[in-house]
């Protein structure tokens, strides 16, 4: 897994294209098997909606959980590749940042891969245990 933080500037929303498992894992040769329902993790008053995916590499399947969080706005950042390159959505996002008087976008991306889990529920349980260690 990894945790990546951006603390200034506006680059975080674009860097997520490079650190998005939906993109980088498929480019690296893994196959996206399915998108699963989000896994919500509560930290204090915040509910963090981690995206959940099942990938295949060769004959092995593994689970990936990831979240891109806008620390400045206290909300998820979009990781959808389709939304990232469209000029009109770029201007809309920029305008929201300007309207909120945010010159810098603080963001963090967290991703955890679980290998060799005997079932989807075991993978989720392993993720919950691991993310508790990371976030605390």
mmCIF file of N, CA and C in Angstrom:
data_model
loop_
_atom_site.group_PDB
_atom_site.id
_atom_site.type_symbol
_atom_site.label_atom_id
_atom_site.label_comp_id
_atom_site.label_asym_id
_atom_site.label_seq_id
_atom_site.Cartn_x
_atom_site.Cartn_y
_atom_site.Cartn_z
ATOM 1 N N UNK A 1 0.816 -1.182 0.000
ATOM 2 C CA UNK A 1 0.000 0.000 0.000
ATOM 3 C C UNK A 1 0.857 1.241 0.000
ATOM 4 N N UNK A 2 0.215 2.360 -0.105
ATOM 5 C CA UNK A 2 0.932 3.631 -0.049
ATOM 6 C C UNK A 2 0.015 4.726 0.460
ATOM 7 N N UNK A 3 0.637 5.779 0.985
ATOM 8 C CA UNK A 3 -0.024 7.020 1.354
ATOM 9 C C UNK A 3 0.784 8.124 0.695
ATOM 10 N N UNK A 4 0.128 8.964 -0.084
ATOM 11 C CA UNK A 4 0.791 10.087 -0.742
ATOM 12 C C UNK A 4 0.048 11.351 -0.350
ATOM 13 N N UNK A 5 0.789 12.370 0.065
ATOM 14 C CA UNK A 5 0.176 13.630 0.478
ATOM 15 C C UNK A 5 0.706 14.780 -0.366
ATOM 16 N N UNK A 6 -0.183 15.688 -0.726
ATOM 17 C CA UNK A 6 0.165 16.941 -1.382
ATOM 18 C C UNK A 6 -0.322 18.043 -0.461
ATOM 19 N N UNK A 7 0.537 19.010 -0.163
ATOM 20 C CA UNK A 7 0.183 20.039 0.811
ATOM 21 C C UNK A 7 0.064 21.437 0.249
ATOM 22 N N UNK A 8 0.403 21.637 -1.014
ATOM 23 C CA UNK A 8 0.246 22.979 -1.576
ATOM 24 C C UNK A 8 0.077 22.905 -3.081
ATOM 25 N N UNK A 9 -0.407 23.989 -3.630
ATOM 26 C CA UNK A 9 -0.648 24.052 -5.066
ATOM 27 C C UNK A 9 -1.936 23.330 -5.446
ATOM 28 N N UNK A 10 -2.160 23.201 -6.731
ATOM 29 C CA UNK A 10 -3.381 22.570 -7.247
ATOM 30 C C UNK A 10 -3.093 21.235 -7.921
ATOM 31 N N UNK A 11 -1.861 20.757 -7.846
ATOM 32 C CA UNK A 11 -1.458 19.583 -8.608
ATOM 33 C C UNK A 11 -2.092 18.279 -8.114
ATOM 34 N N UNK A 12 -2.542 18.222 -6.866
ATOM 35 C CA UNK A 12 -3.071 16.972 -6.310
ATOM 36 C C UNK A 12 -4.179 16.379 -7.167
ATOM 37 N N UNK A 13 -5.076 17.218 -7.653
ATOM 38 C CA UNK A 13 -6.202 16.688 -8.427
ATOM 39 C C UNK A 13 -5.757 16.070 -9.751
ATOM 40 N N UNK A 14 -4.587 16.441 -10.254
ATOM 41 C CA UNK A 14 -4.098 15.864 -11.502
ATOM 42 C C UNK A 14 -3.149 14.708 -11.241
ATOM 43 N N UNK A 15 -2.397 14.786 -10.160
ATOM 44 C CA UNK A 15 -1.478 13.701 -9.807
ATOM 45 C C UNK A 15 -2.235 12.419 -9.513
ATOM 46 N N UNK A 16 -3.491 12.541 -9.142
ATOM 47 C CA UNK A 16 -4.289 11.350 -8.856
ATOM 48 C C UNK A 16 -4.465 10.477 -10.092
ATOM 49 N N UNK A 17 -4.310 11.042 -11.259
ATOM 50 C CA UNK A 17 -4.364 10.219 -12.466
ATOM 51 C C UNK A 17 -3.206 9.229 -12.501
ATOM 52 N N UNK A 18 -2.073 9.628 -11.936
ATOM 53 C CA UNK A 18 -0.896 8.766 -11.942
ATOM 54 C C UNK A 18 -0.898 7.776 -10.783
ATOM 55 N N UNK A 19 -1.672 8.052 -9.761
ATOM 56 C CA UNK A 19 -1.687 7.215 -8.556
ATOM 57 C C UNK A 19 -3.089 6.677 -8.294
ATOM 58 N N UNK A 20 -3.748 6.259 -9.351
ATOM 59 C CA UNK A 20 -5.097 5.724 -9.293
ATOM 60 C C UNK A 20 -5.023 4.250 -9.708
ATOM 61 N N UNK A 21 -5.322 3.317 -8.801
ATOM 62 C CA UNK A 21 -5.217 1.896 -9.145
ATOM 63 C C UNK A 21 -6.002 1.494 -10.391
ATOM 64 N N UNK A 22 -7.146 2.127 -10.650
ATOM 65 C CA UNK A 22 -7.922 1.802 -11.847
ATOM 66 C C UNK A 22 -7.088 2.000 -13.109
ATOM 67 N N UNK A 23 -6.181 2.956 -13.068
ATOM 68 C CA UNK A 23 -5.359 3.269 -14.238
ATOM 69 C C UNK A 23 -4.025 2.541 -14.171
ATOM 70 N N UNK A 24 -3.287 2.741 -13.068
ATOM 71 C CA UNK A 24 -1.911 2.226 -13.046
ATOM 72 C C UNK A 24 -1.855 0.696 -12.996
ATOM 73 N N UNK A 25 -2.776 0.058 -12.311
ATOM 74 C CA UNK A 25 -2.718 -1.407 -12.249
ATOM 75 C C UNK A 25 -3.070 -2.042 -13.594
ATOM 76 N N UNK A 26 -4.043 -1.464 -14.298
ATOM 77 C CA UNK A 26 -4.375 -2.018 -15.612
ATOM 78 C C UNK A 26 -3.246 -1.743 -16.610
ATOM 79 N N UNK A 27 -2.612 -0.577 -16.503
ATOM 80 C CA UNK A 27 -1.462 -0.298 -17.374
ATOM 81 C C UNK A 27 -0.292 -1.215 -17.039
ATOM 82 N N UNK A 28 -0.210 -1.658 -15.790
ATOM 83 C CA UNK A 28 0.858 -2.558 -15.365
ATOM 84 C C UNK A 28 0.585 -4.023 -15.675
ATOM 85 N N UNK A 29 -0.545 -4.320 -16.301
ATOM 86 C CA UNK A 29 -0.815 -5.682 -16.724
ATOM 87 C C UNK A 29 -1.877 -6.419 -15.932
ATOM 88 N N UNK A 30 -2.392 -5.830 -14.860
ATOM 89 C CA UNK A 30 -3.484 -6.472 -14.127
ATOM 90 C C UNK A 30 -4.804 -6.187 -14.833
ATOM 91 N N UNK A 31 -5.753 -7.070 -14.631
ATOM 92 C CA UNK A 31 -7.077 -6.921 -15.227
ATOM 93 C C UNK A 31 -8.062 -6.540 -14.128
ATOM 94 N N UNK A 32 -8.862 -5.509 -14.374
ATOM 95 C CA UNK A 32 -9.923 -5.142 -13.439
ATOM 96 C C UNK A 32 -11.038 -6.168 -13.592
ATOM 97 N N UNK A 33 -11.297 -6.937 -12.537
ATOM 98 C CA UNK A 33 -12.329 -7.969 -12.562
ATOM 99 C C UNK A 33 -13.681 -7.353 -12.248
ATOM 100 N N UNK A 34 -13.728 -6.541 -11.187
ATOM 101 C CA UNK A 34 -14.992 -5.900 -10.826
ATOM 102 C C UNK A 34 -14.752 -4.735 -9.866
ATOM 103 N N UNK A 35 -15.669 -3.794 -9.937
ATOM 104 C CA UNK A 35 -15.738 -2.709 -8.960
ATOM 105 C C UNK A 35 -16.731 -3.158 -7.901
ATOM 106 N N UNK A 36 -16.311 -3.138 -6.664
ATOM 107 C CA UNK A 36 -17.160 -3.567 -5.546
ATOM 108 C C UNK A 36 -17.756 -2.343 -4.855
ATOM 109 N N UNK A 37 -18.766 -2.535 -4.022
ATOM 110 C CA UNK A 37 -19.302 -1.397 -3.273
ATOM 111 C C UNK A 37 -18.209 -0.767 -2.410
ATOM 112 N N UNK A 38 -18.307 0.548 -2.194
ATOM 113 C CA UNK A 38 -17.316 1.208 -1.340
ATOM 114 C C UNK A 38 -17.310 0.612 0.069
ATOM 115 N N UNK A 39 -16.168 0.711 0.712
ATOM 116 C CA UNK A 39 -16.018 0.289 2.104
ATOM 117 C C UNK A 39 -15.842 1.563 2.923
ATOM 118 N N UNK A 40 -16.798 1.857 3.783
ATOM 119 C CA UNK A 40 -16.756 3.072 4.591
ATOM 120 C C UNK A 40 -16.002 2.831 5.883
ATOM 121 N N UNK A 41 -15.053 3.723 6.146
ATOM 122 C CA UNK A 41 -14.247 3.666 7.359
ATOM 123 C C UNK A 41 -14.494 4.955 8.135
ATOM 124 N N UNK A 42 -14.902 4.824 9.378
ATOM 125 C CA UNK A 42 -15.165 6.002 10.207
ATOM 126 C C UNK A 42 -13.914 6.356 11.006
ATOM 127 N N UNK A 43 -13.498 7.626 10.865
ATOM 128 C CA UNK A 43 -12.399 8.183 11.642
ATOM 129 C C UNK A 43 -12.927 9.453 12.290
ATOM 130 N N UNK A 44 -13.119 9.422 13.594
ATOM 131 C CA UNK A 44 -13.712 10.574 14.274
ATOM 132 C C UNK A 44 -15.098 10.841 13.727
ATOM 133 N N UNK A 45 -15.310 12.075 13.251
ATOM 134 C CA UNK A 45 -16.607 12.454 12.675
ATOM 135 C C UNK A 45 -16.683 12.219 11.175
ATOM 136 N N UNK A 46 -15.591 11.792 10.580
ATOM 137 C CA UNK A 46 -15.559 11.633 9.120
ATOM 138 C C UNK A 46 -15.814 10.185 8.718
ATOM 139 N N UNK A 47 -16.585 10.034 7.666
ATOM 140 C CA UNK A 47 -16.819 8.728 7.047
ATOM 141 C C UNK A 47 -16.025 8.722 5.747
ATOM 142 N N UNK A 48 -15.023 7.860 5.672
ATOM 143 C CA UNK A 48 -14.148 7.817 4.510
ATOM 144 C C UNK A 48 -14.586 6.691 3.572
ATOM 145 N N UNK A 49 -15.062 7.034 2.371
ATOM 146 C CA UNK A 49 -15.550 6.013 1.431
ATOM 147 C C UNK A 49 -14.420 5.476 0.540
ATOM 148 N N UNK A 50 -13.821 4.368 0.932
ATOM 149 C CA UNK A 50 -12.757 3.755 0.143
ATOM 150 C C UNK A 50 -13.361 2.994 -1.030
ATOM 151 N N UNK A 51 -12.881 3.283 -2.232
ATOM 152 C CA UNK A 51 -13.278 2.500 -3.399
ATOM 153 C C UNK A 51 -12.721 1.097 -3.230
ATOM 154 N N UNK A 52 -13.434 0.118 -3.725
ATOM 155 C CA UNK A 52 -13.020 -1.282 -3.589
ATOM 156 C C UNK A 52 -13.049 -1.941 -4.965
ATOM 157 N N UNK A 53 -11.943 -2.573 -5.319
ATOM 158 C CA UNK A 53 -11.831 -3.217 -6.624
ATOM 159 C C UNK A 53 -11.223 -4.601 -6.462
ATOM 160 N N UNK A 54 -11.566 -5.490 -7.381
ATOM 161 C CA UNK A 54 -10.916 -6.791 -7.481
ATOM 162 C C UNK A 54 -10.159 -6.822 -8.799
ATOM 163 N N UNK A 55 -8.871 -7.141 -8.719
ATOM 164 C CA UNK A 55 -8.008 -7.228 -9.896
ATOM 165 C C UNK A 55 -7.505 -8.652 -10.038
ATOM 166 N N UNK A 56 -7.070 -8.983 -11.243
ATOM 167 C CA UNK A 56 -6.462 -10.289 -11.512
ATOM 168 C C UNK A 56 -5.106 -10.057 -12.156
ATOM 169 N N UNK A 57 -4.128 -10.800 -11.662
ATOM 170 C CA UNK A 57 -2.797 -10.825 -12.265
ATOM 171 C C UNK A 57 -2.451 -12.290 -12.483
ATOM 172 N N UNK A 58 -2.361 -12.690 -13.737
ATOM 173 C CA UNK A 58 -2.180 -14.109 -14.036
ATOM 174 C C UNK A 58 -3.416 -14.864 -13.597
ATOM 175 N N UNK A 59 -3.241 -15.850 -12.742
ATOM 176 C CA UNK A 59 -4.388 -16.621 -12.249
ATOM 177 C C UNK A 59 -4.805 -16.194 -10.839
ATOM 178 N N UNK A 60 -4.142 -15.189 -10.278
ATOM 179 C CA UNK A 60 -4.436 -14.750 -8.901
ATOM 180 C C UNK A 60 -5.275 -13.481 -8.886
ATOM 181 N N UNK A 61 -6.281 -13.472 -8.017
ATOM 182 C CA UNK A 61 -7.066 -12.261 -7.802
ATOM 183 C C UNK A 61 -6.611 -11.603 -6.508
ATOM 184 N N UNK A 62 -6.704 -10.285 -6.479
ATOM 185 C CA UNK A 62 -6.383 -9.531 -5.266
ATOM 186 C C UNK A 62 -7.310 -8.335 -5.152
ATOM 187 N N UNK A 63 -7.438 -7.830 -3.943
ATOM 188 C CA UNK A 63 -8.353 -6.724 -3.659
ATOM 189 C C UNK A 63 -7.568 -5.447 -3.433
ATOM 190 N N UNK A 64 -8.113 -4.344 -3.920
ATOM 191 C CA UNK A 64 -7.493 -3.035 -3.737
ATOM 192 C C UNK A 64 -8.548 -2.084 -3.200
ATOM 193 N N UNK A 65 -8.149 -1.321 -2.196
ATOM 194 C CA UNK A 65 -9.007 -0.315 -1.571
ATOM 195 C C UNK A 65 -8.269 1.008 -1.662
ATOM 196 N N UNK A 66 -8.954 2.063 -2.128
ATOM 197 C CA UNK A 66 -8.261 3.337 -2.229
ATOM 198 C C UNK A 66 -9.203 4.516 -2.023
ATOM 199 N N UNK A 67 -8.592 5.613 -1.595
ATOM 200 C CA UNK A 67 -9.331 6.839 -1.312
ATOM 201 C C UNK A 67 -8.447 8.014 -1.679
ATOM 202 N N UNK A 68 -9.007 8.974 -2.373
ATOM 203 C CA UNK A 68 -8.362 10.256 -2.616
ATOM 204 C C UNK A 68 -9.196 11.291 -1.864
ATOM 205 N N UNK A 69 -8.594 11.941 -0.869
ATOM 206 C CA UNK A 69 -9.345 12.820 0.022
ATOM 207 C C UNK A 69 -8.829 14.242 -0.069
ATOM 208 N N UNK A 70 -9.742 15.186 -0.290
ATOM 209 C CA UNK A 70 -9.429 16.609 -0.307
ATOM 210 C C UNK A 70 -9.414 17.086 1.141
ATOM 211 N N UNK A 71 -8.220 17.244 1.702
ATOM 212 C CA UNK A 71 -8.081 17.657 3.100
ATOM 213 C C UNK A 71 -8.584 19.089 3.293
ATOM 214 N N UNK A 72 -8.489 19.921 2.260
ATOM 215 C CA UNK A 72 -8.925 21.312 2.354
ATOM 216 C C UNK A 72 -10.440 21.420 2.463
ATOM 217 N N UNK A 73 -11.151 20.592 1.700
ATOM 218 C CA UNK A 73 -12.618 20.658 1.674
ATOM 219 C C UNK A 73 -13.273 19.611 2.560
ATOM 220 N N UNK A 74 -12.504 18.624 3.048
ATOM 221 C CA UNK A 74 -13.088 17.565 3.862
ATOM 222 C C UNK A 74 -14.025 16.671 3.075
ATOM 223 N N UNK A 75 -13.651 16.383 1.832
ATOM 224 C CA UNK A 75 -14.510 15.574 0.956
ATOM 225 C C UNK A 75 -13.622 14.774 0.003
ATOM 226 N N UNK A 76 -14.172 13.711 -0.582
ATOM 227 C CA UNK A 76 -13.378 12.933 -1.532
ATOM 228 C C UNK A 76 -13.048 13.744 -2.787
ATOM 229 N N UNK A 77 -11.897 13.451 -3.371
ATOM 230 C CA UNK A 77 -11.552 13.964 -4.689
ATOM 231 C C UNK A 77 -12.017 12.940 -5.713
ATOM 232 N N UNK A 78 -12.430 13.404 -6.860
ATOM 233 C CA UNK A 78 -12.824 12.481 -7.917
ATOM 234 C C UNK A 78 -11.595 11.781 -8.459
ATOM 235 N N UNK A 79 -11.678 10.452 -8.580
ATOM 236 C CA UNK A 79 -10.595 9.692 -9.194
ATOM 237 C C UNK A 79 -11.026 9.137 -10.540
ATOM 238 N N UNK A 80 -12.203 9.531 -10.992
ATOM 239 C CA UNK A 80 -12.708 9.009 -12.262
ATOM 240 C C UNK A 80 -11.888 9.572 -13.413
ATOM 241 N N UNK A 81 -11.275 8.702 -14.172
ATOM 242 C CA UNK A 81 -10.431 9.140 -15.287
ATOM 243 C C UNK A 81 -11.235 9.950 -16.299
ATOM 244 N N UNK A 82 -12.486 9.590 -16.497
ATOM 245 C CA UNK A 82 -13.309 10.290 -17.487
ATOM 246 C C UNK A 82 -13.554 11.739 -17.088
ATOM 247 N N UNK A 83 -13.541 12.037 -15.794
ATOM 248 C CA UNK A 83 -13.818 13.394 -15.334
ATOM 249 C C UNK A 83 -12.570 14.259 -15.278
ATOM 250 N N UNK A 84 -11.406 13.682 -15.446
ATOM 251 C CA UNK A 84 -10.179 14.406 -15.180
ATOM 252 C C UNK A 84 -9.666 15.215 -16.354
ATOM 253 N N UNK A 85 -9.969 14.832 -17.579
ATOM 254 C CA UNK A 85 -9.372 15.520 -18.705
ATOM 255 C C UNK A 85 -10.320 16.434 -19.462
ATOM 256 N N UNK A 86 -11.531 16.593 -19.019
ATOM 257 C CA UNK A 86 -12.520 17.397 -19.728
ATOM 258 C C UNK A 86 -12.360 18.847 -19.305
ATOM 259 N N UNK A 87 -12.081 19.749 -20.240
ATOM 260 C CA UNK A 87 -11.838 21.144 -19.862
ATOM 261 C C UNK A 87 -12.958 21.773 -19.045
ATOM 262 N N UNK A 88 -14.234 21.520 -19.381
ATOM 263 C CA UNK A 88 -15.315 22.168 -18.636
ATOM 264 C C UNK A 88 -15.320 21.725 -17.175
ATOM 265 N N UNK A 89 -15.055 20.456 -16.896
ATOM 266 C CA UNK A 89 -15.026 20.026 -15.500
ATOM 267 C C UNK A 89 -13.796 20.591 -14.791
ATOM 268 N N UNK A 90 -12.691 20.751 -15.507
ATOM 269 C CA UNK A 90 -11.505 21.369 -14.926
ATOM 270 C C UNK A 90 -11.829 22.785 -14.489
ATOM 271 N N UNK A 91 -12.497 23.586 -15.341
ATOM 272 C CA UNK A 91 -12.865 24.946 -14.982
ATOM 273 C C UNK A 91 -13.843 24.972 -13.815
ATOM 274 N N UNK A 92 -14.780 24.045 -13.797
ATOM 275 C CA UNK A 92 -15.731 23.984 -12.686
ATOM 276 C C UNK A 92 -15.010 23.705 -11.373
ATOM 277 N N UNK A 93 -14.086 22.732 -11.382
ATOM 278 C CA UNK A 93 -13.321 22.432 -10.162
ATOM 279 C C UNK A 93 -12.485 23.629 -9.735
ATOM 280 N N UNK A 94 -11.829 24.280 -10.706
ATOM 281 C CA UNK A 94 -11.013 25.449 -10.378
ATOM 282 C C UNK A 94 -11.883 26.555 -9.785
ATOM 283 N N UNK A 95 -13.054 26.777 -10.359
ATOM 284 C CA UNK A 95 -13.927 27.835 -9.862
ATOM 285 C C UNK A 95 -14.383 27.539 -8.433
ATOM 286 N N UNK A 96 -14.696 26.286 -8.140
ATOM 287 C CA UNK A 96 -15.087 25.925 -6.771
ATOM 288 C C UNK A 96 -13.956 26.224 -5.792
ATOM 289 N N UNK A 97 -12.727 25.948 -6.196
ATOM 290 C CA UNK A 97 -11.578 26.233 -5.327
ATOM 291 C C UNK A 97 -11.413 27.732 -5.132
ATOM 292 N N UNK A 98 -11.581 28.513 -6.202
ATOM 293 C CA UNK A 98 -11.481 29.972 -6.103
ATOM 294 C C UNK A 98 -12.599 30.516 -5.218
ATOM 295 N N UNK A 99 -13.827 30.039 -5.436
ATOM 296 C CA UNK A 99 -14.969 30.513 -4.646
ATOM 297 C C UNK A 99 -14.808 30.196 -3.168
ATOM 298 N N UNK A 100 -14.136 29.109 -2.857
ATOM 299 C CA UNK A 100 -13.900 28.731 -1.455
ATOM 300 C C UNK A 100 -12.633 29.388 -0.901
ATOM 301 N N UNK A 101 -11.986 30.251 -1.699
ATOM 302 C CA UNK A 101 -10.764 30.967 -1.306
ATOM 303 C C UNK A 101 -9.626 30.018 -0.946
ATOM 304 N N UNK A 102 -9.537 28.909 -1.677
ATOM 305 C CA UNK A 102 -8.432 27.964 -1.458
ATOM 306 C C UNK A 102 -7.399 28.151 -2.556
ATOM 307 N N UNK A 103 -6.220 28.615 -2.173
ATOM 308 C CA UNK A 103 -5.138 28.782 -3.140
ATOM 309 C C UNK A 103 -4.380 27.476 -3.310
ATOM 310 N N UNK A 104 -4.391 26.684 -2.280
ATOM 311 C CA UNK A 104 -3.714 25.399 -2.327
ATOM 312 C C UNK A 104 -4.710 24.292 -2.012
ATOM 313 N N UNK A 105 -4.486 23.169 -2.627
ATOM 314 C CA UNK A 105 -5.326 22.004 -2.404
ATOM 315 C C UNK A 105 -4.501 20.980 -1.636
ATOM 316 N N UNK A 106 -4.870 20.737 -0.392
ATOM 317 C CA UNK A 106 -4.219 19.696 0.396
ATOM 318 C C UNK A 106 -4.992 18.409 0.172
ATOM 319 N N UNK A 107 -4.299 17.371 -0.214
ATOM 320 C CA UNK A 107 -4.969 16.107 -0.494
ATOM 321 C C UNK A 107 -4.078 14.945 -0.103
ATOM 322 N N UNK A 108 -4.717 13.824 0.179
ATOM 323 C CA UNK A 108 -3.996 12.584 0.451
ATOM 324 C C UNK A 108 -4.669 11.458 -0.315
ATOM 325 N N UNK A 109 -3.840 10.561 -0.805
ATOM 326 C CA UNK A 109 -4.322 9.343 -1.437
ATOM 327 C C UNK A 109 -3.800 8.166 -0.637
ATOM 328 N N UNK A 110 -4.687 7.254 -0.318
ATOM 329 C CA UNK A 110 -4.325 6.048 0.427
ATOM 330 C C UNK A 110 -4.791 4.852 -0.399
ATOM 331 N N UNK A 111 -3.900 3.902 -0.595
ATOM 332 C CA UNK A 111 -4.263 2.676 -1.311
ATOM 333 C C UNK A 111 -3.662 1.482 -0.587
ATOM 334 N N UNK A 112 -4.449 0.425 -0.475
ATOM 335 C CA UNK A 112 -4.001 -0.810 0.180
ATOM 336 C C UNK A 112 -4.425 -1.986 -0.695
ATOM 337 N N UNK A 113 -3.487 -2.873 -0.990
ATOM 338 C CA UNK A 113 -3.787 -4.090 -1.744
ATOM 339 C C UNK A 113 -3.706 -5.277 -0.793
ATOM 340 N N UNK A 114 -4.672 -6.163 -0.895
ATOM 341 C CA UNK A 114 -4.719 -7.370 -0.069
ATOM 342 C C UNK A 114 -4.598 -8.576 -1.000
ATOM 343 N N UNK A 115 -3.534 -9.349 -0.796
ATOM 344 C CA UNK A 115 -3.270 -10.532 -1.614
ATOM 345 C C UNK A 115 -3.557 -11.796 -0.807
ATOM 346 N N UNK A 116 -3.872 -12.857 -1.510
ATOM 347 C CA UNK A 116 -4.027 -14.198 -0.933
ATOM 348 C C UNK A 116 -5.131 -14.315 0.115
ATOM 349 N N UNK A 117 -6.158 -13.479 0.021
ATOM 350 C CA UNK A 117 -7.296 -13.620 0.937
ATOM 351 C C UNK A 117 -8.184 -14.761 0.426
ATOM 352 N N UNK A 118 -8.683 -15.617 1.315
ATOM 353 C CA UNK A 118 -9.491 -16.760 0.869
ATOM 354 C C UNK A 118 -10.884 -16.385 0.363
ATOM 355 N N UNK A 119 -11.350 -15.144 0.690
ATOM 356 C CA UNK A 119 -12.683 -14.726 0.259
ATOM 357 C C UNK A 119 -12.744 -13.195 0.258
ATOM 358 N N UNK A 120 -13.754 -12.618 -0.412
ATOM 359 C CA UNK A 120 -13.909 -11.163 -0.378
ATOM 360 C C UNK A 120 -14.108 -10.624 1.045
ATOM 361 N N UNK A 121 -14.840 -11.348 1.879
ATOM 362 C CA UNK A 121 -15.046 -10.868 3.255
ATOM 363 C C UNK A 121 -13.746 -10.918 4.052
ATOM 364 N N UNK A 122 -12.904 -11.921 3.799
ATOM 365 C CA UNK A 122 -11.602 -11.986 4.477
ATOM 366 C C UNK A 122 -10.696 -10.856 4.002
ATOM 367 N N UNK A 123 -10.761 -10.525 2.712
ATOM 368 C CA UNK A 123 -9.973 -9.402 2.191
ATOM 369 C C UNK A 123 -10.407 -8.102 2.847
ATOM 370 N N UNK A 124 -11.718 -7.891 2.963
ATOM 371 C CA UNK A 124 -12.212 -6.666 3.607
ATOM 372 C C UNK A 124 -11.804 -6.612 5.071
ATOM 373 N N UNK A 125 -11.868 -7.724 5.777
ATOM 374 C CA UNK A 125 -11.451 -7.751 7.184
ATOM 375 C C UNK A 125 -9.963 -7.414 7.307
ATOM 376 N N UNK A 126 -9.147 -7.953 6.419
ATOM 377 C CA UNK A 126 -7.715 -7.642 6.426
ATOM 378 C C UNK A 126 -7.482 -6.163 6.135
ATOM 379 N N UNK A 127 -8.247 -5.615 5.181
ATOM 380 C CA UNK A 127 -8.133 -4.191 4.875
ATOM 381 C C UNK A 127 -8.496 -3.346 6.090
ATOM 382 N N UNK A 128 -9.608 -3.671 6.739
ATOM 383 C CA UNK A 128 -10.035 -2.888 7.911
ATOM 384 C C UNK A 128 -8.971 -2.916 9.010
ATOM 385 N N UNK A 129 -8.346 -4.054 9.227
ATOM 386 C CA UNK A 129 -7.285 -4.141 10.242
ATOM 387 C C UNK A 129 -6.080 -3.299 9.834
ATOM 388 N N UNK A 130 -5.699 -3.376 8.566
ATOM 389 C CA UNK A 130 -4.527 -2.626 8.087
ATOM 390 C C UNK A 130 -4.774 -1.124 8.084
ATOM 391 N N UNK A 131 -5.955 -0.704 7.627
ATOM 392 C CA UNK A 131 -6.232 0.738 7.555
ATOM 393 C C UNK A 131 -6.339 1.330 8.953
ATOM 394 N N UNK A 132 -6.790 0.566 9.924
ATOM 395 C CA UNK A 132 -6.824 1.057 11.301
ATOM 396 C C UNK A 132 -5.413 1.367 11.793
ATOM 397 N N UNK A 133 -4.446 0.530 11.422
ATOM 398 C CA UNK A 133 -3.052 0.794 11.803
ATOM 399 C C UNK A 133 -2.501 2.027 11.074
ATOM 400 N N UNK A 134 -2.874 2.195 9.812
ATOM 401 C CA UNK A 134 -2.357 3.324 9.025
ATOM 402 C C UNK A 134 -2.931 4.634 9.518
ATOM 403 N N UNK A 135 -4.226 4.668 9.792
ATOM 404 C CA UNK A 135 -4.899 5.938 10.115
ATOM 405 C C UNK A 135 -4.794 6.331 11.587
ATOM 406 N N UNK A 136 -4.366 5.430 12.422
ATOM 407 C CA UNK A 136 -4.272 5.792 13.843
ATOM 408 C C UNK A 136 -2.871 6.125 14.259
#
